[in-house]
Coordinates of C-alpha atoms in Angstrom, one line a residue:
M661 CA 123.0 143.5 104.6
P662 CA 122.0 142.3 108.1
L663 CA 120.1 139.0 108.4
T664 CA 116.4 139.2 109.3
R665 CA 115.1 137.3 112.3
A666 CA 113.4 134.8 110.0
A667 CA 116.7 134.2 108.2
I668 CA 118.5 133.6 111.4
A669 CA 115.9 131.1 112.5
V670 CA 116.3 129.2 109.2
L671 CA 120.1 129.1 109.7
L672 CA 119.7 127.9 113.2
A673 CA 117.2 125.3 112.2
T674 CA 119.5 124.1 109.4
A675 CA 122.5 124.0 111.7
F676 CA 120.5 121.9 114.3
S677 CA 119.2 119.6 111.6
A678 CA 122.8 119.0 110.3
Q679 CA 123.9 118.3 113.9
A680 CA 121.0 115.9 114.5
E681 CA 121.7 114.0 111.4
T682 CA 125.3 113.2 112.5
I683 CA 124.9 109.7 113.8
S684 CA 127.8 107.7 115.2
E685 CA 128.4 104.3 113.8
Q686 CA 129.8 103.2 117.2
P687 CA 127.7 101.9 120.1
Y688 CA 127.0 104.4 122.9
P689 CA 129.6 103.8 125.6
G690 CA 128.3 102.2 128.7
T691 CA 124.8 101.1 129.8
I692 CA 122.0 103.5 130.8
V693 CA 120.3 102.4 134.0
L694 CA 116.5 103.3 133.9
K695 CA 114.4 103.1 137.1
V696 CA 110.7 103.7 136.9
D697 CA 108.5 103.8 140.0
A698 CA 105.0 103.1 138.9
S699 CA 103.6 102.2 142.3
N700 CA 101.5 105.4 142.7
F701 CA 98.2 104.3 141.2
A702 CA 96.2 106.7 143.4
Q703 CA 97.6 109.7 141.5
Q704 CA 98.8 108.0 138.3
I705 CA 102.3 109.4 138.5
F706 CA 105.3 107.7 137.1
R707 CA 108.6 108.7 138.7
V708 CA 111.7 108.2 136.5
R709 CA 115.4 108.1 137.4
Q710 CA 118.2 107.5 134.9
T711 CA 121.9 107.2 135.1
I712 CA 123.4 107.9 131.7
P713 CA 127.1 107.3 131.1
A714 CA 128.7 110.5 129.7
R715 CA 131.9 112.1 128.8
P716 CA 132.8 115.7 129.8
G717 CA 131.4 118.3 127.5
K718 CA 128.1 118.8 125.7
L719 CA 125.4 116.1 126.2
T720 CA 122.1 116.3 124.3
L721 CA 119.3 114.2 125.6
L722 CA 116.2 113.5 123.5
Y723 CA 112.7 112.7 124.6
P724 CA 111.1 110.3 122.1
Q725 CA 109.0 112.2 119.6
W726 CA 107.9 109.5 117.1
V727 CA 105.9 107.0 119.1
V728 CA 106.4 103.3 118.2
A729 CA 103.7 102.1 115.7
N730 CA 101.7 105.3 116.1
H731 CA 102.9 106.7 112.7
G732 CA 103.3 110.3 113.9
P733 CA 105.2 112.7 116.2
S734 CA 102.9 112.1 119.1
G735 CA 105.3 111.7 122.0
A736 CA 103.7 112.8 125.3
L737 CA 106.0 115.7 125.9
N738 CA 103.1 117.7 127.4
Q739 CA 103.0 115.1 130.2
F740 CA 106.7 115.2 130.9
A741 CA 107.6 117.3 134.1
G742 CA 110.1 117.9 136.8
L743 CA 113.3 117.4 134.9
K744 CA 116.4 117.6 137.1
A745 CA 120.0 116.7 136.2
S746 CA 123.1 116.1 138.4
A747 CA 126.6 114.6 138.3
N748 CA 128.5 113.4 141.3
G749 CA 125.6 114.6 143.5
K750 CA 125.9 118.2 142.2
P751 CA 123.0 119.8 140.3
L752 CA 123.5 120.6 136.6
E753 CA 121.6 123.1 134.5
W754 CA 119.8 122.0 131.4
K755 CA 118.5 124.0 128.5
R756 CA 115.9 123.1 126.0
D757 CA 116.7 123.6 122.3
P758 CA 114.6 126.5 121.1
L759 CA 114.0 125.0 117.7
N760 CA 113.7 121.3 118.8
V761 CA 111.7 121.3 122.0
W762 CA 112.3 117.5 122.4
A763 CA 116.1 118.1 122.9
F764 CA 117.7 119.1 126.2
A765 CA 121.4 120.2 126.4
I766 CA 123.5 119.6 129.5
D767 CA 127.2 120.5 130.1
V768 CA 128.9 117.5 131.7
P769 CA 131.6 118.6 134.1
A770 CA 135.2 117.5 133.7
D771 CA 135.2 115.2 136.8
A772 CA 132.0 113.3 135.8
S773 CA 131.6 110.0 134.1
A774 CA 127.8 109.9 134.2
V775 CA 124.8 112.2 134.4
D776 CA 121.8 111.4 136.7
V777 CA 118.4 112.7 135.6
E778 CA 115.0 112.5 137.1
F779 CA 111.5 113.5 135.9
Q780 CA 107.9 112.5 136.2
Y781 CA 105.5 111.3 133.6
L782 CA 102.0 112.5 134.5
S783 CA 99.6 109.9 133.2
P784 CA 96.2 111.4 132.1
I785 CA 93.6 111.4 134.9
E786 CA 90.7 112.7 132.8
A787 CA 89.6 111.8 129.3
N788 CA 90.3 115.3 127.9
Q789 CA 94.0 114.9 128.9
G790 CA 94.7 111.9 126.8
R791 CA 94.4 108.1 126.9
T792 CA 94.3 106.6 130.4
T793 CA 97.3 104.3 131.0
F794 CA 97.0 103.9 134.8
T795 CA 94.0 103.0 136.9
A796 CA 93.5 101.7 140.4
D797 CA 93.7 98.2 138.9
I798 CA 95.7 98.3 135.6
L799 CA 99.0 99.8 134.6
G800 CA 100.3 100.3 131.1
V801 CA 104.0 101.0 130.7
Q802 CA 105.0 102.6 127.4
W803 CA 108.7 103.2 127.7
Q804 CA 108.9 106.0 125.1
S805 CA 107.2 108.2 127.7
L806 CA 109.6 107.2 130.4
A807 CA 113.1 107.6 129.0
L808 CA 115.5 110.2 127.7
Y809 CA 118.3 109.1 125.5
P810 CA 121.6 110.6 124.1
A811 CA 121.5 112.2 120.6
G812 CA 124.0 111.2 118.0
Y813 CA 123.6 107.4 118.3
R814 CA 121.4 104.8 116.7
S815 CA 118.7 103.6 119.1
R816 CA 119.7 100.0 118.5
D817 CA 123.3 100.9 119.6
I818 CA 122.3 102.3 123.0
T819 CA 122.1 99.8 125.8
V820 CA 119.6 100.2 128.6
Q821 CA 119.0 98.2 131.8
P822 CA 115.4 98.9 132.8
N823 CA 113.9 98.5 136.2
L824 CA 110.3 98.9 137.3
T825 CA 108.4 99.1 140.6
V826 CA 104.8 98.1 140.4
P827 CA 101.9 98.5 142.9
P828 CA 102.0 95.9 145.7
G829 CA 101.2 92.4 144.5
W830 CA 100.5 93.2 140.9
Q831 CA 101.5 90.8 138.2
F832 CA 102.6 91.7 134.7
G833 CA 103.1 90.6 131.1
S834 CA 105.7 91.9 128.7
A835 CA 108.1 90.7 126.0
L836 CA 110.9 91.9 128.2
E837 CA 113.2 89.3 129.8
T838 CA 113.1 89.4 133.6
A839 CA 116.5 89.2 135.4
A840 CA 115.1 89.3 138.9
R841 CA 112.1 90.3 141.0
V842 CA 112.3 91.2 144.6
G843 CA 108.8 92.0 146.0
D844 CA 107.4 94.6 143.7
E845 CA 110.7 95.7 142.2
I846 CA 111.5 94.1 138.8
A847 CA 114.9 94.2 137.1
F848 CA 114.9 93.4 133.4
K849 CA 117.8 92.1 131.3
P850 CA 119.8 94.8 129.5
L851 CA 118.8 95.4 125.9
D852 CA 119.0 98.0 123.2
L853 CA 116.8 101.1 123.3
E854 CA 115.0 100.3 120.1
T855 CA 113.8 97.0 121.4
L856 CA 113.0 98.4 124.9
L857 CA 110.7 101.1 123.4
D858 CA 109.1 98.4 121.3
S859 CA 108.4 96.2 124.4
P860 CA 105.6 97.7 126.6
L861 CA 104.2 96.1 129.7
F862 CA 100.8 95.6 131.2
A863 CA 100.4 95.0 134.9
G864 CA 97.3 94.5 137.1
R865 CA 95.7 93.7 140.3
Y866 CA 93.7 91.1 138.4
F867 CA 95.9 89.1 136.1
R868 CA 95.7 85.9 134.1
R869 CA 98.3 84.3 131.7
I870 CA 96.9 81.9 129.1
D871 CA 99.3 79.7 127.1
L872 CA 98.2 79.9 123.4
D873 CA 100.7 77.4 122.1
P874 CA 101.2 74.8 124.8
G875 CA 104.5 72.9 124.6
A876 CA 105.9 75.2 121.9
K877 CA 109.6 76.1 121.9
V878 CA 108.6 79.6 120.9
P879 CA 105.8 80.4 123.4
V880 CA 102.9 82.7 122.8
H881 CA 100.9 84.0 125.8
L882 CA 97.7 86.0 126.3
N883 CA 98.4 88.2 129.3
V884 CA 95.1 89.5 130.5
V885 CA 94.5 92.3 133.0
A886 CA 91.0 93.5 133.9
D887 CA 88.9 95.7 136.2
S888 CA 87.8 92.6 138.2
A889 CA 88.6 88.9 138.5
E890 CA 85.3 88.1 136.9
Q891 CA 86.4 89.6 133.6
L892 CA 89.3 87.1 133.4
A893 CA 87.0 84.1 133.3
A894 CA 87.8 82.7 129.8
T895 CA 86.3 79.3 129.1
P896 CA 88.2 76.5 127.2
E897 CA 85.7 77.1 124.3
Q898 CA 86.7 80.8 124.2
I899 CA 90.4 80.1 124.5
A900 CA 90.3 77.6 121.6
P901 CA 89.9 80.2 118.7
H902 CA 92.7 82.3 120.2
R903 CA 95.0 79.2 120.0
A904 CA 93.7 78.6 116.5
L905 CA 94.7 82.2 115.6
V906 CA 98.3 81.4 116.4
Q907 CA 98.3 78.2 114.3
Q908 CA 96.5 79.9 111.3
A909 CA 99.1 82.7 111.4
Y910 CA 101.9 80.2 111.3
K911 CA 100.3 78.4 108.4
L912 CA 99.9 81.7 106.6
F913 CA 103.3 83.3 107.2
D914 CA 105.3 80.0 107.6
S915 CA 107.7 81.6 110.1
K916 CA 108.2 83.1 113.5
H917 CA 110.2 86.3 113.9
Y918 CA 110.2 86.6 117.7
R919 CA 111.8 84.8 120.7
H920 CA 108.4 84.6 122.3
Y921 CA 105.2 86.6 121.8
D922 CA 103.0 88.3 124.4
F923 CA 99.6 89.6 123.8
L924 CA 99.0 92.4 126.4
F925 CA 95.3 92.5 126.8
A926 CA 93.3 94.8 129.0
I927 CA 89.5 94.3 129.6
S928 CA 88.4 97.5 131.2
D929 CA 85.9 100.4 131.2
E930 CA 88.6 102.7 132.8
F931 CA 91.9 101.8 131.1
G932 CA 92.1 103.4 127.7
G933 CA 91.3 101.3 124.7
I934 CA 94.2 100.6 122.4
G935 CA 95.4 98.5 119.5
R936 CA 99.2 98.9 118.9
E937 CA 101.6 96.5 117.3
H938 CA 105.1 95.6 118.5
H939 CA 107.5 93.0 117.2
E940 CA 107.3 90.5 120.1
S941 CA 104.1 91.7 121.7
S942 CA 101.0 93.9 121.2
E943 CA 98.9 96.3 123.3
N944 CA 95.2 95.5 123.1
G945 CA 92.5 97.2 125.1
V946 CA 88.7 96.6 125.0
K947 CA 85.7 97.4 127.2
T948 CA 84.5 94.9 129.7
G949 CA 82.5 91.8 128.5
Y950 CA 85.0 90.3 126.1
F951 CA 84.7 86.9 127.7
T952 CA 81.7 87.4 130.0
E953 CA 79.5 88.5 127.1
W954 CA 81.2 86.5 124.4
A955 CA 78.5 86.4 121.8
K956 CA 77.6 90.1 122.2
Y957 CA 81.1 91.4 121.4
E958 CA 82.2 89.2 118.5
A959 CA 83.4 92.2 116.4
R960 CA 86.0 93.1 119.0
R961 CA 87.9 89.9 118.3
E962 CA 89.5 91.1 115.1
L963 CA 91.8 93.3 117.2
L964 CA 94.1 90.5 118.4
A965 CA 94.3 89.0 114.9
H966 CA 95.2 92.4 113.4
E967 CA 98.0 93.2 115.9
F968 CA 99.4 89.6 115.8
A969 CA 99.7 89.8 112.0
H970 CA 101.7 93.0 112.5
S971 CA 104.6 91.0 114.0
W972 CA 105.2 89.9 110.4
N973 CA 103.9 92.9 108.5
G974 CA 105.0 96.2 109.9
K975 CA 107.5 94.9 112.5
F976 CA 109.6 92.2 110.9
R977 CA 109.0 93.5 107.3
R978 CA 109.0 97.3 107.5
P979 CA 108.8 100.0 104.8
A980 CA 112.3 101.3 104.0
G981 CA 111.1 104.8 104.9
Q982 CA 110.7 103.5 108.5
D983 CA 114.4 102.6 108.7
V984 CA 115.5 105.6 110.8
P985 CA 118.3 106.0 113.3
N986 CA 116.3 107.0 116.4
F987 CA 112.9 108.1 117.7
N988 CA 113.3 111.7 116.8
T989 CA 113.8 111.2 113.1
P990 CA 110.7 111.7 110.9
L991 CA 109.2 108.6 109.3
D992 CA 108.2 108.1 105.7
N993 CA 104.6 106.8 105.9
S994 CA 104.0 106.4 102.2
L995 CA 103.7 102.6 102.3
L996 CA 101.2 102.4 105.2
W997 CA 98.7 101.0 102.7
V998 CA 100.9 97.9 102.7
Y999 CA 102.0 98.1 106.4
E1000 CA 98.5 98.8 107.8
G1001 CA 96.2 98.1 104.8
Q1002 CA 97.4 94.6 104.2
T1003 CA 97.4 93.9 107.9
Q1004 CA 93.8 95.1 108.0
Y1005 CA 93.1 92.4 105.4
W1006 CA 95.0 89.7 107.1
G1007 CA 93.4 90.6 110.5
A1008 CA 90.0 90.0 109.1
V1009 CA 91.0 86.8 107.3
L1010 CA 92.8 85.3 110.3
A1011 CA 90.0 86.2 112.6
A1012 CA 87.6 84.3 110.3
R1013 CA 90.0 81.3 109.7
A1014 CA 90.5 81.0 113.5
G1015 CA 86.8 81.1 114.3
L1016 CA 87.1 84.3 116.3
I1017 CA 84.5 85.9 114.0
S1018 CA 82.2 83.9 111.8
A1019 CA 82.5 84.1 108.0
E1020 CA 79.0 85.5 107.8
H1021 CA 79.8 88.3 110.2
T1022 CA 83.1 89.0 108.5
R1023 CA 81.2 89.6 105.3
D1024 CA 78.9 92.0 107.3
L1025 CA 81.9 94.0 108.5
L1026 CA 83.4 94.0 105.0
A1027 CA 80.1 95.4 103.7
A1028 CA 80.0 98.2 106.3
S1029 CA 83.6 99.1 105.4
A1030 CA 83.0 99.0 101.7
A1031 CA 79.8 101.1 101.9
R1032 CA 81.5 103.8 104.0
L1033 CA 84.4 104.1 101.6
D1034 CA 82.2 103.9 98.5
N1035 CA 80.4 107.0 99.8
V1036 CA 83.5 109.1 100.8
K1037 CA 83.2 112.3 98.9
G1038 CA 86.7 113.3 99.8
R1039 CA 88.1 110.9 97.2
E1040 CA 87.2 113.6 94.7
W1041 CA 90.2 115.5 95.8
R1042 CA 92.3 113.2 98.0
A1043 CA 93.7 109.8 97.0
V1044 CA 94.2 107.1 99.6
Q1045 CA 97.9 107.5 99.1
D1046 CA 97.7 110.9 100.6
T1047 CA 95.8 109.6 103.7
T1048 CA 99.0 107.8 104.8
Y1049 CA 100.3 111.2 105.9
D1050 CA 97.2 111.8 108.1
P1051 CA 98.8 110.6 111.4
I1052 CA 101.2 113.6 110.9
V1053 CA 98.8 116.1 109.4
N1054 CA 95.9 115.5 111.7
A1055 CA 97.5 113.6 114.6
R1056 CA 94.4 111.6 115.1
R1057 CA 92.3 114.5 116.2
P1058 CA 88.6 114.6 115.6
Q1059 CA 87.7 116.0 112.1
V1060 CA 84.9 118.5 111.3
W1061 CA 83.8 116.9 108.1
N1062 CA 85.5 113.5 107.9
N1063 CA 83.6 112.4 104.8
W1064 CA 85.2 115.3 102.9
Q1065 CA 88.5 115.6 104.6
R1066 CA 89.2 111.8 104.8
G1067 CA 91.0 110.3 107.7
E1068 CA 93.4 107.3 107.8
D1069 CA 91.5 105.4 105.0
Y1070 CA 94.7 103.5 104.1
Y1071 CA 93.5 100.9 106.7
Q1072 CA 90.1 99.9 105.3
E1073 CA 90.7 100.9 101.7
G1074 CA 94.0 99.1 101.9
Q1075 CA 92.0 96.0 102.9
L1076 CA 89.8 96.4 99.8
I1077 CA 92.9 96.8 97.6
W1078 CA 94.5 93.7 98.9
L1079 CA 91.3 91.7 98.5
D1080 CA 91.4 92.9 94.9
A1081 CA 95.0 91.7 94.6
D1082 CA 94.2 88.3 96.2
T1083 CA 91.2 87.6 94.0
Q1084 CA 93.2 88.8 90.9
I1085 CA 95.9 86.2 91.7
R1086 CA 93.3 83.5 92.2
E1087 CA 91.5 84.3 89.0
L1088 CA 94.7 84.6 86.9
S1089 CA 96.1 81.3 88.3
G1090 CA 92.9 79.4 88.0
G1091 CA 92.8 79.0 91.8
K1092 CA 96.3 77.6 92.1
R1093 CA 97.8 80.6 93.8
S1094 CA 96.7 83.4 96.1
L1095 CA 97.9 86.2 98.3
D1096 CA 98.7 83.5 100.9
D1097 CA 101.6 82.5 98.6
F1098 CA 102.8 86.1 98.7
A1099 CA 102.6 86.1 102.5
R1100 CA 104.7 83.0 102.8
A1101 CA 107.3 84.3 100.4
F1102 CA 107.4 87.9 101.6
F1103 CA 107.0 87.6 105.3
G1104 CA 108.2 84.0 105.7
V1105 CA 111.9 84.7 104.8
D1106 CA 114.6 84.3 107.4
D1107 CA 112.6 82.2 109.8
G1108 CA 113.7 82.7 113.4
V1109 CA 115.3 86.1 112.7
H1110 CA 113.7 89.0 114.7
V1111 CA 115.8 91.8 113.2
A1112 CA 113.7 94.1 111.0
K1113 CA 113.9 93.5 107.2
H1114 CA 112.9 96.6 105.2
Y1115 CA 111.3 96.8 101.8
T1116 CA 110.4 99.2 99.0
F1117 CA 107.4 99.5 96.7
D1118 CA 109.5 97.7 94.0
D1119 CA 110.1 94.8 96.5
V1120 CA 106.4 94.4 96.9
V1121 CA 105.8 94.4 93.2
A1122 CA 108.6 91.9 92.6
A1123 CA 107.2 89.5 95.2
L1124 CA 103.7 89.7 93.7
N1125 CA 105.2 89.0 90.2
A1126 CA 107.0 86.0 91.6
V1127 CA 103.7 84.6 92.7
Q1128 CA 101.7 85.6 89.6
P1129 CA 103.1 87.6 86.7
Y1130 CA 101.0 90.7 86.1
D1131 CA 101.5 94.5 85.9
W1132 CA 101.3 94.8 89.6
A1133 CA 103.0 98.2 89.7
Q1134 CA 100.2 99.7 87.6
F1135 CA 97.6 97.7 89.5
L1136 CA 98.7 99.1 92.8
R1137 CA 99.5 102.7 91.8
S1138 CA 96.2 103.1 90.0
R1139 CA 94.3 102.2 93.2
V1140 CA 96.3 104.1 95.7
D1141 CA 96.7 107.2 93.6
G1142 CA 93.2 107.2 92.0
H1143 CA 90.2 109.3 92.9
G1144 CA 87.4 106.9 92.1
P1145 CA 84.5 107.5 91.8
G1146 CA 83.6 105.0 94.4
A1147 CA 85.8 102.6 96.4
P1148 CA 87.9 99.9 94.8
L1149 CA 85.2 97.2 94.8
D1150 CA 86.6 95.0 92.0
G1151 CA 87.9 92.5 94.6
L1152 CA 84.4 92.0 96.0
A1153 CA 82.9 91.3 92.6
R1154 CA 85.8 88.9 91.7
S1155 CA 85.2 87.2 95.0
G1156 CA 81.6 86.4 94.0
W1157 CA 79.9 89.1 96.1
K1158 CA 78.6 92.6 95.5
L1159 CA 77.7 95.5 97.8
V1160 CA 74.0 96.3 97.9
Y1161 CA 71.7 98.4 100.1
T1162 CA 68.4 97.2 101.6
D1163 CA 65.8 98.6 104.0
Q1164 CA 66.8 96.1 106.7
Q1165 CA 70.1 95.9 108.5
T1166 CA 71.8 92.5 108.9
P1167 CA 71.2 91.3 112.5
F1168 CA 75.0 91.5 113.2
L1169 CA 75.3 95.2 112.1
K1170 CA 72.1 96.0 113.9
A1171 CA 73.6 94.6 117.1
Q1172 CA 76.7 96.6 116.5
E1173 CA 74.6 99.8 116.2
E1174 CA 72.7 99.1 119.3
Q1175 CA 75.9 98.5 121.3
S1176 CA 77.2 101.9 120.1
K1177 CA 73.9 103.5 121.1
S1178 CA 73.7 105.1 117.7
A1179 CA 71.4 105.0 114.7
N1180 CA 72.8 104.8 111.2
F1181 CA 71.1 106.9 108.5
Q1182 CA 74.3 107.4 106.5
Y1183 CA 73.0 106.1 103.2
S1184 CA 69.6 107.7 103.4
L1185 CA 69.5 111.0 105.2
G1186 CA 73.3 111.3 105.1
F1187 CA 74.2 111.3 108.8
S1188 CA 74.1 109.2 112.0
V1189 CA 72.4 110.0 115.3
G1190 CA 74.5 109.2 118.4
A1191 CA 73.6 108.8 122.0
E1192 CA 71.2 111.5 123.3
G1193 CA 70.3 112.6 119.8
K1194 CA 73.8 113.9 118.8
L1195 CA 74.0 114.4 115.0
E1196 CA 77.3 113.2 113.6
A1197 CA 79.2 111.6 110.7
F1198 CA 77.6 113.8 108.0
Q1199 CA 77.9 112.8 104.4
W1200 CA 79.4 115.8 102.5
E1201 CA 76.6 117.0 100.1
G1202 CA 74.2 114.4 101.5
V1203 CA 70.6 115.1 102.2
G1204 CA 71.2 116.6 105.7
F1205 CA 74.2 118.6 104.5
K1206 CA 72.3 120.1 101.6
A1207 CA 69.5 121.1 104.0
G1208 CA 72.1 123.1 106.0
M1209 CA 72.6 120.7 109.0
S1210 CA 75.9 120.1 110.7
G1211 CA 77.6 118.4 113.6
G1212 CA 77.5 120.0 117.1
S1213 CA 73.7 119.7 116.9
T1214 CA 71.1 117.6 118.8
L1215 CA 68.1 116.1 117.2
L1216 CA 65.1 116.8 119.4
A1217 CA 62.0 115.9 117.4
V1218 CA 60.8 114.1 114.3
N1219 CA 57.6 115.4 112.7
G1220 CA 56.6 117.0 115.9
R1221 CA 57.4 114.1 118.2
A1222 CA 60.3 113.6 120.6
Y1223 CA 63.2 111.9 118.9
K1224 CA 63.7 108.1 119.2
P1225 CA 65.7 106.1 116.7
E1226 CA 62.6 103.9 115.8
L1227 CA 60.6 107.1 115.2
L1228 CA 63.0 108.4 112.7
R1229 CA 63.3 105.1 111.0
A1230 CA 59.5 104.9 110.7
A1231 CA 59.4 108.5 109.3
V1232 CA 62.0 107.6 106.6
S1233 CA 60.1 104.5 105.6
A1234 CA 56.8 106.4 105.5
A1235 CA 58.2 109.2 103.4
R1236 CA 59.0 106.6 100.7
E1237 CA 55.3 106.4 99.9
G1238 CA 54.4 110.1 100.4
K1239 CA 55.4 113.5 99.1
E1240 CA 55.8 115.4 102.4
P1241 CA 59.3 116.2 103.7
I1242 CA 60.5 114.8 107.0
Q1243 CA 60.5 117.6 109.6
L1244 CA 63.4 117.6 112.1
L1245 CA 63.7 119.9 115.1
V1246 CA 67.3 120.5 115.9
K1247 CA 69.1 122.4 118.6
K1248 CA 72.5 123.9 118.0
G1249 CA 73.9 126.0 120.8
A1250 CA 71.1 128.3 121.9
L1251 CA 69.3 128.1 118.5
Y1252 CA 66.3 125.8 117.6
Q1253 CA 65.6 125.2 113.9
T1254 CA 63.3 122.9 111.9
Y1255 CA 64.8 121.3 108.8
A1256 CA 62.5 119.9 106.1
L1257 CA 64.3 116.9 104.5
D1258 CA 62.7 116.2 101.1
Y1259 CA 63.9 112.6 100.9
H1260 CA 61.8 109.7 99.7
G1261 CA 64.4 107.0 99.0
G1262 CA 63.6 104.9 102.1
L1263 CA 66.1 103.3 104.5
K1264 CA 69.4 102.0 103.1
Y1265 CA 71.7 99.6 104.9
P1266 CA 74.7 97.8 103.4
R1267 CA 75.2 94.1 103.0
L1268 CA 76.9 91.7 100.6
E1269 CA 74.9 89.7 98.1
R1270 CA 76.1 86.8 96.1
V1271 CA 76.8 87.3 92.4
K1272 CA 74.9 84.6 90.6
G1273 CA 77.1 82.2 88.7
A1274 CA 80.3 83.6 90.0
P1275 CA 82.7 81.4 92.1
D1276 CA 82.7 82.2 95.8
R1277 CA 86.3 83.1 96.2
L1278 CA 85.6 84.9 99.5
E1279 CA 84.5 81.6 101.1
A1280 CA 87.8 80.1 100.0
I1281 CA 89.7 83.1 101.4
L1282 CA 88.1 82.9 104.8
R1283 CA 88.3 79.1 105.0
P1284 CA 90.8 77.8 107.6
L1285 CA 94.2 76.6 106.2
K1286 CA 94.9 72.9 106.6

């Protein structure tokens, strides 16, 4: 019986899979020389040349598919162009694998000892093309977009010598070790491919390097690039909490797992925002005003604390399912509620302990997060455990009905779960132990070692039991596999606080709303109104949903008057004392429609309120370590 086309495809896929899984235990012979010309800031084009040692015969080159710390197969293959190969100056043909489009096959001739390849990485120029990584003033080098590598070897067994040309006069920050710099051409010391792709670089026309641990043998630097020199103007009072962050992290984790650490920090309205962890550095990008409007943008300061904590959680200690041979092998994300969820917790705690964010405002942020999660209807069908696969399923694309579909809730719900665990330990031990003790024991092992140490769920449970005996397996599984109703708020109650709703926003959350140019009616009308009246963030089966409203709409009028946020707030408040519905005129496409919202519950905004008579464990958690 002849094979069908589908059967042939399955056989070919199986054959390729088997081939891809054959990984040599030997180092790749020779050193790959990588040269990246990133001097063309006018057109945002990276030009790449590589010399790859090779033996005669078949050579398969891979373009990285699984981006470092992005949790999904999101490599920018669509921005890869102009691939050419040659050996001894003679052109070679290449062929893309039909079932694995990230793989390129080349026949290496008998007289060749190396293959030269060249290509371009076309950095996005407009927002709809992807995140901007290159502007007239700032350059972000993410090596996974700028290198091909040979299949069949472990990334850590492939040696690369990277070189970079930056625009004239630009300075840079990176965890990479510099071998030499001549003008704008930089040669870095050879290193393994895994470490290279985990060591990005920020360069800029306007650059400042701030020492966050003066005199230390293991230095930590804040490398700042910005749209203008003005944005670099950090005062001593602003630098102080960043230095305190380093010290609070050391007191928490009781170890250092890097040779030196470099915060790469962009302050820009043009360079794409980012928060991405690396073992010896992190990529951080915020809008302008971080230093120049210090009080206004307090909430942004948790970013650096979160990414710094990742050097211990996620990079030094990694889930066992993330122990893969190369960047084209799928990752098991099932423990992201530890990797990211606990880091979300430590990021908030460290930011508060360091004084980057006040304890009061940390509580406000926690209230906002708890309220959102407590009102996620999607937990009726989808556990937070399943959201760990969302970077693969959804690839971080916008969702139609996020409240029902759920996104990457393992971040913020993970934070609540670990608050729950921390307060449980504190309660059971009579205040003698806490999750801080877990952090020191679990992340503080092998001080000075910067090779990844992997863990399983059972390892996490065992470490918790070593701190405080309890049925931690059941504790954790019930929370990550459960469906509610409501978010896991036991940790809040045990910390001495409870989530409540009032008709007045806290000043801090009100300021956050004003900065985002939105108006939050999530817990009253069941939606938010963005800039220019855009309706968004609908609650599934909320008031607006039940009335037939949806996203992709613009709110034009409230009770016959042109929409303004304060007008809608006033209408919601007035409806509390009356019986008439709130009339909303909405435009969707070419259609205009009036919706009558029969809602009389008043405005509702989240905040935390003290539980009378209960110990304030949250205050103890956020208090700086001595």
